[in-house]
Protein backbone atom coordinates (compact mmCIF):
# COMPACT_ATOMS: atom_id res chain seq x y z
CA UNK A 1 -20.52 -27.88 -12.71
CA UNK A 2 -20.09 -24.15 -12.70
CA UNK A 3 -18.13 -24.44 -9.43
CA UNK A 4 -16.57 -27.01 -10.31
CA UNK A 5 -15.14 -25.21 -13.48
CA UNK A 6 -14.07 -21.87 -11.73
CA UNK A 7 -12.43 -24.10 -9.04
CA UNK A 8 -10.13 -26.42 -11.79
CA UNK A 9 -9.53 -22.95 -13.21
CA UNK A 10 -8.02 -21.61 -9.84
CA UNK A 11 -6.29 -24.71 -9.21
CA UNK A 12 -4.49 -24.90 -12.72
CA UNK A 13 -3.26 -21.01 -12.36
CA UNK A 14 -2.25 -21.59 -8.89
CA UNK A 15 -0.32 -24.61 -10.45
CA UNK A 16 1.05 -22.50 -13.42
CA UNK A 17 2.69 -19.95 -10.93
CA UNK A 18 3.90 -22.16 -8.67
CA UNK A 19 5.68 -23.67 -11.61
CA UNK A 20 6.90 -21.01 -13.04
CA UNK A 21 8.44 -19.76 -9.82
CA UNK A 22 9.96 -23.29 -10.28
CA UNK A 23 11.60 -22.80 -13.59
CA UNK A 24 12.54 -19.27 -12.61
CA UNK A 25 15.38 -20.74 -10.44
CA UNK A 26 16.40 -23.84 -13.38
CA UNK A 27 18.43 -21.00 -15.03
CA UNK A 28 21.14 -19.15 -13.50
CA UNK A 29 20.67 -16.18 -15.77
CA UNK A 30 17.26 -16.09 -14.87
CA UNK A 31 17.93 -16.39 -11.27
CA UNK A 32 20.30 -13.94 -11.53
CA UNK A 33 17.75 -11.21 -12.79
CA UNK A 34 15.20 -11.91 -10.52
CA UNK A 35 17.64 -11.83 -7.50
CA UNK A 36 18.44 -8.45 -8.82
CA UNK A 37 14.85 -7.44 -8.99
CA UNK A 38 13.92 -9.02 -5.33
CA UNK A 39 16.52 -6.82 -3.86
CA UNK A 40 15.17 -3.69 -5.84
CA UNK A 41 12.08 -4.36 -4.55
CA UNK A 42 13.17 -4.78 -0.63
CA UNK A 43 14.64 -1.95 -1.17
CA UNK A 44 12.22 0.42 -2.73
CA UNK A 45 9.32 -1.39 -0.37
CA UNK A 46 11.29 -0.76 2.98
CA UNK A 47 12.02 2.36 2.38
CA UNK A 48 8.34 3.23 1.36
CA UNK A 49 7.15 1.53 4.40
CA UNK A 50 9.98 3.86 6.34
CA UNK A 51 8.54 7.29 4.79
CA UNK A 52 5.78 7.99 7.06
CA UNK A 53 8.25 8.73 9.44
CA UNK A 54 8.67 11.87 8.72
CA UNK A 55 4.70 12.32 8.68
CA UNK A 56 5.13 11.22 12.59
CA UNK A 57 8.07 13.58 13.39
CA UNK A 58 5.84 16.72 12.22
CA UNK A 59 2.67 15.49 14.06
CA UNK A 60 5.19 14.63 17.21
CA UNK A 61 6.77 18.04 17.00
CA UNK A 62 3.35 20.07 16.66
CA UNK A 63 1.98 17.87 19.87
CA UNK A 64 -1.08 16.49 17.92
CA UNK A 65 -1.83 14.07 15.37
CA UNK A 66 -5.68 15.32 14.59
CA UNK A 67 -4.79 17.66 11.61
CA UNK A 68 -3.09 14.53 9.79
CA UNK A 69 -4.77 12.00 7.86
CA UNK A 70 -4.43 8.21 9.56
CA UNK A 71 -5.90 6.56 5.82
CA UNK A 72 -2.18 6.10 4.53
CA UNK A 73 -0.83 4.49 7.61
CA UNK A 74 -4.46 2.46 8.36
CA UNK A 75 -4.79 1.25 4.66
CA UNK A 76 -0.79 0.68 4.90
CA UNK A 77 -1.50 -2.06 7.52
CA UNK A 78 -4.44 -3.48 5.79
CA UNK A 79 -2.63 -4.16 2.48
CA UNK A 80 0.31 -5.29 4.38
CA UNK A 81 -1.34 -8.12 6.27
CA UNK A 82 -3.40 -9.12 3.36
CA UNK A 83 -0.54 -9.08 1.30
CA UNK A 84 1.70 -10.79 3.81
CA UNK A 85 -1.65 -13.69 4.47
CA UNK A 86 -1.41 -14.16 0.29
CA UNK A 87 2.58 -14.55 0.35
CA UNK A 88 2.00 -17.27 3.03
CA UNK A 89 0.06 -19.12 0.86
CA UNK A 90 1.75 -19.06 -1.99
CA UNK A 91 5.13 -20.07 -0.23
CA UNK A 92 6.81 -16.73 -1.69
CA UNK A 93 9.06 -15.90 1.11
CA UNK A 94 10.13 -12.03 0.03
CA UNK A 95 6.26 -11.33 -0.50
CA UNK A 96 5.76 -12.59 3.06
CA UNK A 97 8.64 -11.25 4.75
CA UNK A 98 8.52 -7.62 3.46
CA UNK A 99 4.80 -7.28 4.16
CA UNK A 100 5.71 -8.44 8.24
CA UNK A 101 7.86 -5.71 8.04
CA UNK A 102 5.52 -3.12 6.77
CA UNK A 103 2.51 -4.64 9.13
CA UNK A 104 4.88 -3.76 12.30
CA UNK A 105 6.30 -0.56 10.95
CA UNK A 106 2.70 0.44 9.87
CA UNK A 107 1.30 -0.79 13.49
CA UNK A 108 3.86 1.65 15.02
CA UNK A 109 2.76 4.34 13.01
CA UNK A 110 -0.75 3.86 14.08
CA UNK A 111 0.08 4.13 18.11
CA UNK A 112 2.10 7.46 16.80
CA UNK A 113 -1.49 8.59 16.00
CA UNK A 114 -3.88 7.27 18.77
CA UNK A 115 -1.27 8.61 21.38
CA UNK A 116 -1.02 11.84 19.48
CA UNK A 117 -5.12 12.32 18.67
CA UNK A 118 -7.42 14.46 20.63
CA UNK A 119 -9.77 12.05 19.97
CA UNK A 120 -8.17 8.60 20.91
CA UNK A 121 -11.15 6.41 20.65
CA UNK A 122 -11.91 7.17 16.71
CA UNK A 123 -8.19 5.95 15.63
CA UNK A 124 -9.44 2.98 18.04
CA UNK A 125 -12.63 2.33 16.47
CA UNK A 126 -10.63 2.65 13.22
CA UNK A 127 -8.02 -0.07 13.97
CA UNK A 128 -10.88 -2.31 14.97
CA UNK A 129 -13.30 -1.94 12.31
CA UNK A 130 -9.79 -2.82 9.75
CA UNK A 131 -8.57 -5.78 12.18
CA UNK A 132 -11.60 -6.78 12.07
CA UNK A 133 -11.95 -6.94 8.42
CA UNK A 134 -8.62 -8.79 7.78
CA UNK A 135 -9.58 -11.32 10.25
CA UNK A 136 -12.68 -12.18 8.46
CA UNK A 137 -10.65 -12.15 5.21
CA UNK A 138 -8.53 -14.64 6.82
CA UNK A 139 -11.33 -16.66 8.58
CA UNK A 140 -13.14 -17.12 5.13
CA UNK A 141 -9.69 -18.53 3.26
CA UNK A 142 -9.11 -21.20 6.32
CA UNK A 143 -12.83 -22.48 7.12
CA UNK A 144 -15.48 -21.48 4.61
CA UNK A 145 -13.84 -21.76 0.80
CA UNK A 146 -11.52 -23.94 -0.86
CA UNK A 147 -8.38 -22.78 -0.56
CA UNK A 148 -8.15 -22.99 -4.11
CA UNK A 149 -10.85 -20.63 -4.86
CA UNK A 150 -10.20 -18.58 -1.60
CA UNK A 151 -6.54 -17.74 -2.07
CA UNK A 152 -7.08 -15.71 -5.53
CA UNK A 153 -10.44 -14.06 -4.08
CA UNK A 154 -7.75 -12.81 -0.81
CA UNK A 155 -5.34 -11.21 -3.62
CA UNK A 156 -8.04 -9.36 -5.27
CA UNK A 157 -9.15 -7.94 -1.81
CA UNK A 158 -5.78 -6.99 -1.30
CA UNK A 159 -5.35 -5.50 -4.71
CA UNK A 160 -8.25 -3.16 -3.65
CA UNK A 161 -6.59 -2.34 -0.64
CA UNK A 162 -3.13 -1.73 -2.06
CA UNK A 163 -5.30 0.56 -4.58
CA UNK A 164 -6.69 2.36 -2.14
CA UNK A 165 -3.43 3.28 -0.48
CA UNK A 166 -1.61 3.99 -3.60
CA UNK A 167 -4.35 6.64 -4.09
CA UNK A 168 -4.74 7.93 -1.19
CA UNK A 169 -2.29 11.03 -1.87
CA UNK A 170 -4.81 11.77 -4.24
CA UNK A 171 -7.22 13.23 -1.63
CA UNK A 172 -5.65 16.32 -1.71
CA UNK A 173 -5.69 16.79 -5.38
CA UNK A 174 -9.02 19.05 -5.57
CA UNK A 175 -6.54 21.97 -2.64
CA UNK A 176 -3.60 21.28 -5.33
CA UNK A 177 -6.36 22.32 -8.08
CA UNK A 178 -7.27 25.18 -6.11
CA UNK A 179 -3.77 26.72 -4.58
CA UNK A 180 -1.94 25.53 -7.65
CA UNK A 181 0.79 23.93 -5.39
CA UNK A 182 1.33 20.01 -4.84
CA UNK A 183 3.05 20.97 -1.53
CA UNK A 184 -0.02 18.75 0.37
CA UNK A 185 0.94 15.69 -1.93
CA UNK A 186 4.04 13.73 0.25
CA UNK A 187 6.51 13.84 -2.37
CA UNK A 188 8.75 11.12 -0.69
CA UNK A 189 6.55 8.35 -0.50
CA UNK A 190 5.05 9.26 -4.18
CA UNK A 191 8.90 8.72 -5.35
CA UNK A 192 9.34 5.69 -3.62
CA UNK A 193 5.63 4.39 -4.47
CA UNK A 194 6.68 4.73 -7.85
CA UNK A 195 9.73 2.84 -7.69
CA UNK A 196 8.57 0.31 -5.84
CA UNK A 197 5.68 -0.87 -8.16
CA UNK A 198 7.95 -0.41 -11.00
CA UNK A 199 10.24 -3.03 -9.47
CA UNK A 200 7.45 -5.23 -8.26
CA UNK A 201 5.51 -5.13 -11.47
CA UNK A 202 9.18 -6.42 -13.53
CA UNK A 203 8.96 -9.38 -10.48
CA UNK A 204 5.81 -9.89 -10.94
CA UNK A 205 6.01 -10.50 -14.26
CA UNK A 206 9.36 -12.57 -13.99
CA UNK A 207 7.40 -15.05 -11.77
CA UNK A 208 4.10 -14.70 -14.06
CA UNK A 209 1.69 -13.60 -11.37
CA UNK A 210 -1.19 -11.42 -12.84
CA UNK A 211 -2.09 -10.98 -8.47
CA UNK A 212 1.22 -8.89 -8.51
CA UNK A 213 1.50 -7.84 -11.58
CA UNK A 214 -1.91 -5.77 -12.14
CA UNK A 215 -1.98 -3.72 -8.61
CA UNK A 216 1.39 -2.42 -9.39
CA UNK A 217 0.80 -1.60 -12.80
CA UNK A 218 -2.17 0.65 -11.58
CA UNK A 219 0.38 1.32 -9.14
CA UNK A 220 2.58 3.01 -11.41
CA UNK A 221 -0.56 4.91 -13.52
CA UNK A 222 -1.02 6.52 -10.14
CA UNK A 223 2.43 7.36 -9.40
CA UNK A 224 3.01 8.86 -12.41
CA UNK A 225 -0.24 11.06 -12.25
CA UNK A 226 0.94 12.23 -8.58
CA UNK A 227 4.71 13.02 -10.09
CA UNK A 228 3.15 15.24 -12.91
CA UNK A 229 1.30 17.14 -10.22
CA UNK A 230 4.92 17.32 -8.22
CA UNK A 231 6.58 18.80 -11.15
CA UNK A 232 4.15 20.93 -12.96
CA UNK A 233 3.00 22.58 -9.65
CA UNK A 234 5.76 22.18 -7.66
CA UNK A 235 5.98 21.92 -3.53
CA UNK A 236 5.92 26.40 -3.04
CA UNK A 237 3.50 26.72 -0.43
CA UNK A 238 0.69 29.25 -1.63
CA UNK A 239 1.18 32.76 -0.14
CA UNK A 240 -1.42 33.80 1.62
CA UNK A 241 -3.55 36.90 0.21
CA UNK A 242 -2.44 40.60 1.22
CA UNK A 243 -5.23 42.20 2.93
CA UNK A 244 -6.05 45.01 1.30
CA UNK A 245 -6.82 48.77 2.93
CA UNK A 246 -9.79 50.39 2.41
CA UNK A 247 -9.97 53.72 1.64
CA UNK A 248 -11.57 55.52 4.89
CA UNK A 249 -13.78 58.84 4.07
């Protein structure tokens, strides 16, 4: 019975955003705004996926990817193609189609580092070890659950992930703490982070989906926590100490 309840439950909210994408389009105000909102968001989200570019170009130009961290780009992937599975579902076409984009941009990105790593077969294991977790994600939703139980339990596994990548500047925040410069924290895709979950949050809400809505408010939390380390500390890298002479008797 307990099932049974939590399963009518799923069913009824997957019903109540489907319709509501629905009556989104009855009014062309309405359709207007949200038009206005899915092209901020394509926006804002390709050129977020398009920032660790110039992450590549630096490890490219120094001849080695080891001294850069692969999390963003990895966790980039996985959110992408959980994100992209859970657009599928739902029949939302811009959720789908934007999260292709950043799967294949992010995939890119990740042959940057294995061809750039002195130690090729850890970004290997790496890229296994996540393909193989979004293929189980995916394996569960088509054979072993309900699709109306499984498709909300595949959004909150990608809100985890998305979580995980929109914190993932944060790693650096204890050597911010301790040089009293944010110059470690990639000020680009913090900028663009923010305005992209700002703009997917105000979707999000427009089409009353808590799945989209919640990750990007956190989203934004984080964001904004990474911009007040920007501007308080600024991007000045630390000089290093003088050495200091000692007096020879």
């Amino acid at each position: 019975r307990v099932h049974g309840d939590s399963t009518c439950c799923s069913q009824q909210q997957q019903v109540n955003v489907m319709a509501s994408r629905e009556s989104v389009g009855t009014s062309s105000m309405a359709s207007d705004t949200v038009n206005m909102v899915r092209l901020a968001c394509t926006v804002f989200t390709v050129a977020m996926f398009l920032s660790p570019i110039a992450t590549v170009r630096h490890f490219v130009k120094l001849g080695t990817s080891s001294e850069t961290s692969i999390s963003p780009s990895l966790m980039m992937w996985v959110q992408c193609a959980l994100w992209g599975s859970y657009g599928y579902y739902i029949r939302d076409e811009m959720v789908f189609g934007l999260n292709v984009v950043g799967s294949l941009l992010s995939m890119s990105y990740l042959y940057m580092f294995h061809k750039y790593s002195e130690s090729p077969w850890g970004v290997r294991g790496l890229c296994v070890f996540a393909l193989s977790f979004v293929t189980s994600v995916i394996i569960y939703v088509e054979r072993f659950a309900d699709p109306d139980v499984a498709i909300p339990h595949l959004a909150m596994i990608a809100i985890l992930a998305t979580m995980l990548m929109f914190a993932s500047p944060l790693a650096s925040i204890r050597q911010v703490l301790a040089e009293r410069s944010a110059h470690s924290i990639p000020a680009t895709m913090v900028y663009l982070n923010f305005a992209s979950t700002v703009s997917w949050s105000i979707y999000g809400a427009a089409v009353s989906d808590p799945f989209i809505v919640v990750p990007n408010t956190i989203g934004i939390a984080l964001a904004v926590v990474q911009v007040a380390l920007l501007c308080y500390f600024g991007r000045t890298k630390p000089r290093p100490a003088a050495a200091v002479e000692l007096p020879i008797f």
